[in-house]
Short mmCIF file of N, CA and C in Angstrom, two decimals:
data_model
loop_
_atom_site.label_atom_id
_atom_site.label_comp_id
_atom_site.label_asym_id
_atom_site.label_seq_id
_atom_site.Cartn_x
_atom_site.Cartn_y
_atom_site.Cartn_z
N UNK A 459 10.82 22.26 9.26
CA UNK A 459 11.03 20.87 8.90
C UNK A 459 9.74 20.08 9.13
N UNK A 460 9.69 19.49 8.09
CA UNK A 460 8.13 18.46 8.02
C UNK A 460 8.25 17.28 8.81
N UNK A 461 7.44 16.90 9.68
CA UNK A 461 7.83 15.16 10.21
C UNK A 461 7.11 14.22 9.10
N UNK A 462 8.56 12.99 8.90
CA UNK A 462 8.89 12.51 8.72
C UNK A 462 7.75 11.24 8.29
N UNK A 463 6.87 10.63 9.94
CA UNK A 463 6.00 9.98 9.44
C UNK A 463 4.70 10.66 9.89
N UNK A 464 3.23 10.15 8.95
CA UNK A 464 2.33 11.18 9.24
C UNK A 464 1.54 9.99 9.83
N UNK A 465 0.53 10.45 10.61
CA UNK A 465 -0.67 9.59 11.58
C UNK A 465 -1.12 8.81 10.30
N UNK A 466 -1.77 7.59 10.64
CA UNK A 466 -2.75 6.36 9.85
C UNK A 466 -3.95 7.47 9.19
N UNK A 467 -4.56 8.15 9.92
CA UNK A 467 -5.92 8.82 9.46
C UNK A 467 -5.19 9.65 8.54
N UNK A 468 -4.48 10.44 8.57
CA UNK A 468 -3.87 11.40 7.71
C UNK A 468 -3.48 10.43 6.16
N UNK A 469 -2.76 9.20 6.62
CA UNK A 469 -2.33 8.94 5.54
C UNK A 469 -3.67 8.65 4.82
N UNK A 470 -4.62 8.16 5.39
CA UNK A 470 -5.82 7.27 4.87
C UNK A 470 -6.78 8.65 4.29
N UNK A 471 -7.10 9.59 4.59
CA UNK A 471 -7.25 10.85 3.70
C UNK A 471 -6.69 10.82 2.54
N UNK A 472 -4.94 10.98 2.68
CA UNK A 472 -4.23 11.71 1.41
C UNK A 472 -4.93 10.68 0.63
N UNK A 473 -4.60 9.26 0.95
CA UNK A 473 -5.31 8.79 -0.37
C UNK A 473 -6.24 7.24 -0.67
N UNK A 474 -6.99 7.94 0.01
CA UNK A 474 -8.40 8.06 -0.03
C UNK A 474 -8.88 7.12 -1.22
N UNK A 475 -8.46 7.36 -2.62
CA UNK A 475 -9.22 7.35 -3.86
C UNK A 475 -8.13 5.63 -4.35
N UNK A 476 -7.23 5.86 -4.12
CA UNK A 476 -6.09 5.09 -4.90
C UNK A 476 -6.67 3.88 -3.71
N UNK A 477 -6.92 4.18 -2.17
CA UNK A 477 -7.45 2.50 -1.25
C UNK A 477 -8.44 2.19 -1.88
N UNK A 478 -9.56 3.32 -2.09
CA UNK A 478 -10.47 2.63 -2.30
C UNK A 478 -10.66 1.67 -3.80
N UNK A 479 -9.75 2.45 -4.73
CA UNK A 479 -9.40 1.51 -5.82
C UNK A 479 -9.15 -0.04 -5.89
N UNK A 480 -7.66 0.26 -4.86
CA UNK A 480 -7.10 -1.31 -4.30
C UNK A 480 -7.66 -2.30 -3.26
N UNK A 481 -8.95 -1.39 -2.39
CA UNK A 481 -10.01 -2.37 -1.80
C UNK A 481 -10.31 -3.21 -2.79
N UNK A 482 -11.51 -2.49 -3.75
CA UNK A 482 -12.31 -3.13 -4.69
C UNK A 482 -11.48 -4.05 -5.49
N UNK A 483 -10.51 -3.76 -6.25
CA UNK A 483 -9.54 -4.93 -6.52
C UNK A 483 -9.42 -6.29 -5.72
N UNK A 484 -9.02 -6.21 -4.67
CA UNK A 484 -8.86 -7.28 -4.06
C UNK A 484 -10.12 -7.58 -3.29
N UNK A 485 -11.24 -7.44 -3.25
CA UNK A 485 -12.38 -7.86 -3.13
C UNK A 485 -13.24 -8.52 -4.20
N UNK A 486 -12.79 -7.81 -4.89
CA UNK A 486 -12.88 -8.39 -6.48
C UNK A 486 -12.25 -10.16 -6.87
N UNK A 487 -11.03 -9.90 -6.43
CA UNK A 487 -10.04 -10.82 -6.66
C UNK A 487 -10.51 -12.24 -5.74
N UNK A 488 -10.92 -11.33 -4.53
CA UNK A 488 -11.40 -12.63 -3.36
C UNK A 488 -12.50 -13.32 -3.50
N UNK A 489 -13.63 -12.13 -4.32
CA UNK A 489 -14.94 -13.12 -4.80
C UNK A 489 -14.60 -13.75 -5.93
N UNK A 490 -13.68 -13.41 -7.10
CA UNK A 490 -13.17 -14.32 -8.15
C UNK A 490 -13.23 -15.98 -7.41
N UNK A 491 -11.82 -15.70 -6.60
CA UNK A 491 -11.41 -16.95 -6.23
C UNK A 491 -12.49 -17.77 -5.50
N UNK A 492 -13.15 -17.32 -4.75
CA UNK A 492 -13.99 -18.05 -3.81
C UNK A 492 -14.91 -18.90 -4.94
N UNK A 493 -15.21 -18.00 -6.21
CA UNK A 493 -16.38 -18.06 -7.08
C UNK A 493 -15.86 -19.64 -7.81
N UNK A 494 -14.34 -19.39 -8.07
CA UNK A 494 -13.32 -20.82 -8.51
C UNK A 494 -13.10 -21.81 -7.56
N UNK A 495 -12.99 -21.69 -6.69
CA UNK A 495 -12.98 -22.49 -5.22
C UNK A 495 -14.10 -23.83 -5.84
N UNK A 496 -15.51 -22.82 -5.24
CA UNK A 496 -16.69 -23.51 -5.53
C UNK A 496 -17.51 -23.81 -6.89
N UNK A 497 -16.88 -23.27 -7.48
CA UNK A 497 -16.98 -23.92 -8.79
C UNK A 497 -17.75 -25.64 -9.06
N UNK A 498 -18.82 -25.51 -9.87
CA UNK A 498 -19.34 -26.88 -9.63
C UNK A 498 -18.01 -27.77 -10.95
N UNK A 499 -18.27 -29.03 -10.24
CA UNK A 499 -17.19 -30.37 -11.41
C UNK A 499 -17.50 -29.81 -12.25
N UNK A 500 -19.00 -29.79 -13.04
CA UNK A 500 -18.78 -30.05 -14.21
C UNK A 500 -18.17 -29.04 -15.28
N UNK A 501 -17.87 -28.48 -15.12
CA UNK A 501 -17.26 -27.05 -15.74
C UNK A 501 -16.12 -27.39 -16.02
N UNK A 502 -14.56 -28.17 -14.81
CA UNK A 502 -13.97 -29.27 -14.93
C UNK A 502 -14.25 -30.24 -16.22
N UNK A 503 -15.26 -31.10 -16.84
CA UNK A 503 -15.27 -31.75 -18.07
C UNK A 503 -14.82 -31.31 -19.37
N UNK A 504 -14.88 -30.65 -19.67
CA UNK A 504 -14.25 -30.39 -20.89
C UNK A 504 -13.07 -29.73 -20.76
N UNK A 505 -12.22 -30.63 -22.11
CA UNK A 505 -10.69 -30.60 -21.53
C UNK A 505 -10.14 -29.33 -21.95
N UNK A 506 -10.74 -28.30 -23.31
CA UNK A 506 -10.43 -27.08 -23.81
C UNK A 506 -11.49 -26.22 -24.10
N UNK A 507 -12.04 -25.33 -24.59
CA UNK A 507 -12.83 -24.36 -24.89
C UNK A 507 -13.55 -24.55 -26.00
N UNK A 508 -12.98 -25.45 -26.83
CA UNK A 508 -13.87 -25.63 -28.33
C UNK A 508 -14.38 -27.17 -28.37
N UNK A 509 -13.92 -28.06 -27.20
CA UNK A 509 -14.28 -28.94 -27.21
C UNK A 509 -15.64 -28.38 -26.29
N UNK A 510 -15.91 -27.81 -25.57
CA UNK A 510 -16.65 -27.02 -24.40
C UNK A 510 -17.71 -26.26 -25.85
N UNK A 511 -17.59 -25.55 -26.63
CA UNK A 511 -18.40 -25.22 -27.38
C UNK A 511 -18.97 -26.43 -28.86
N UNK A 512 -18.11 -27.48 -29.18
CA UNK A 512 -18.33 -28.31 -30.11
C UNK A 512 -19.80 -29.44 -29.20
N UNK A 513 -19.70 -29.39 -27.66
CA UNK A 513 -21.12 -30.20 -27.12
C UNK A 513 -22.32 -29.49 -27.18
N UNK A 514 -22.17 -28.28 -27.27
CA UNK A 514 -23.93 -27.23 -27.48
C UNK A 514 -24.09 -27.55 -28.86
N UNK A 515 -23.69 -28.37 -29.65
CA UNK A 515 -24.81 -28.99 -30.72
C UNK A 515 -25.58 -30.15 -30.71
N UNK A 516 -25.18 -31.19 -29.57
CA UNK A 516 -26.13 -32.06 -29.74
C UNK A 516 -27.66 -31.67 -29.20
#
C-alpha cells in the first residue's frame, strides 16, 4: 500500500515543469498589473482605440 500523502520536495519534483509554468504565469500576471497600476494618465485620454489612433495625424 502506497502512502497516501507524499513530502513537499517529492511533490515539487513530480512536477517540476507544470510550477514552473504557473510561476511564470503569475509573475507574468504581477508585472502586467504593476505595469497598469503605474501606468502614466495620459494613456487614460483617449476614450477608445480609434479615437487613440485618429490623434497620430495631426
Amino acid at each position: 500500500m502506497s502512502k497516501d500523502r507524499l513530502p513537499l520536495a517529492d511533490l515539487i519534483v513530480r512536477y517540476r515543469t507544470p510550477l514552473n509554468i504557473v510561476v511564470l504565469i503569475v509573475c507574468g500576471l504581477w508585472a502586467a498589473w504593476i505595469a497598469w497600476i503605474t501606468r502614466p494618465a495620459a494613456i487614460d485620454t483617449p476614450s477608445s482605440i480609434a479615437a487613440y489612433c485618429m490623434r497620430d495625424g495631426n
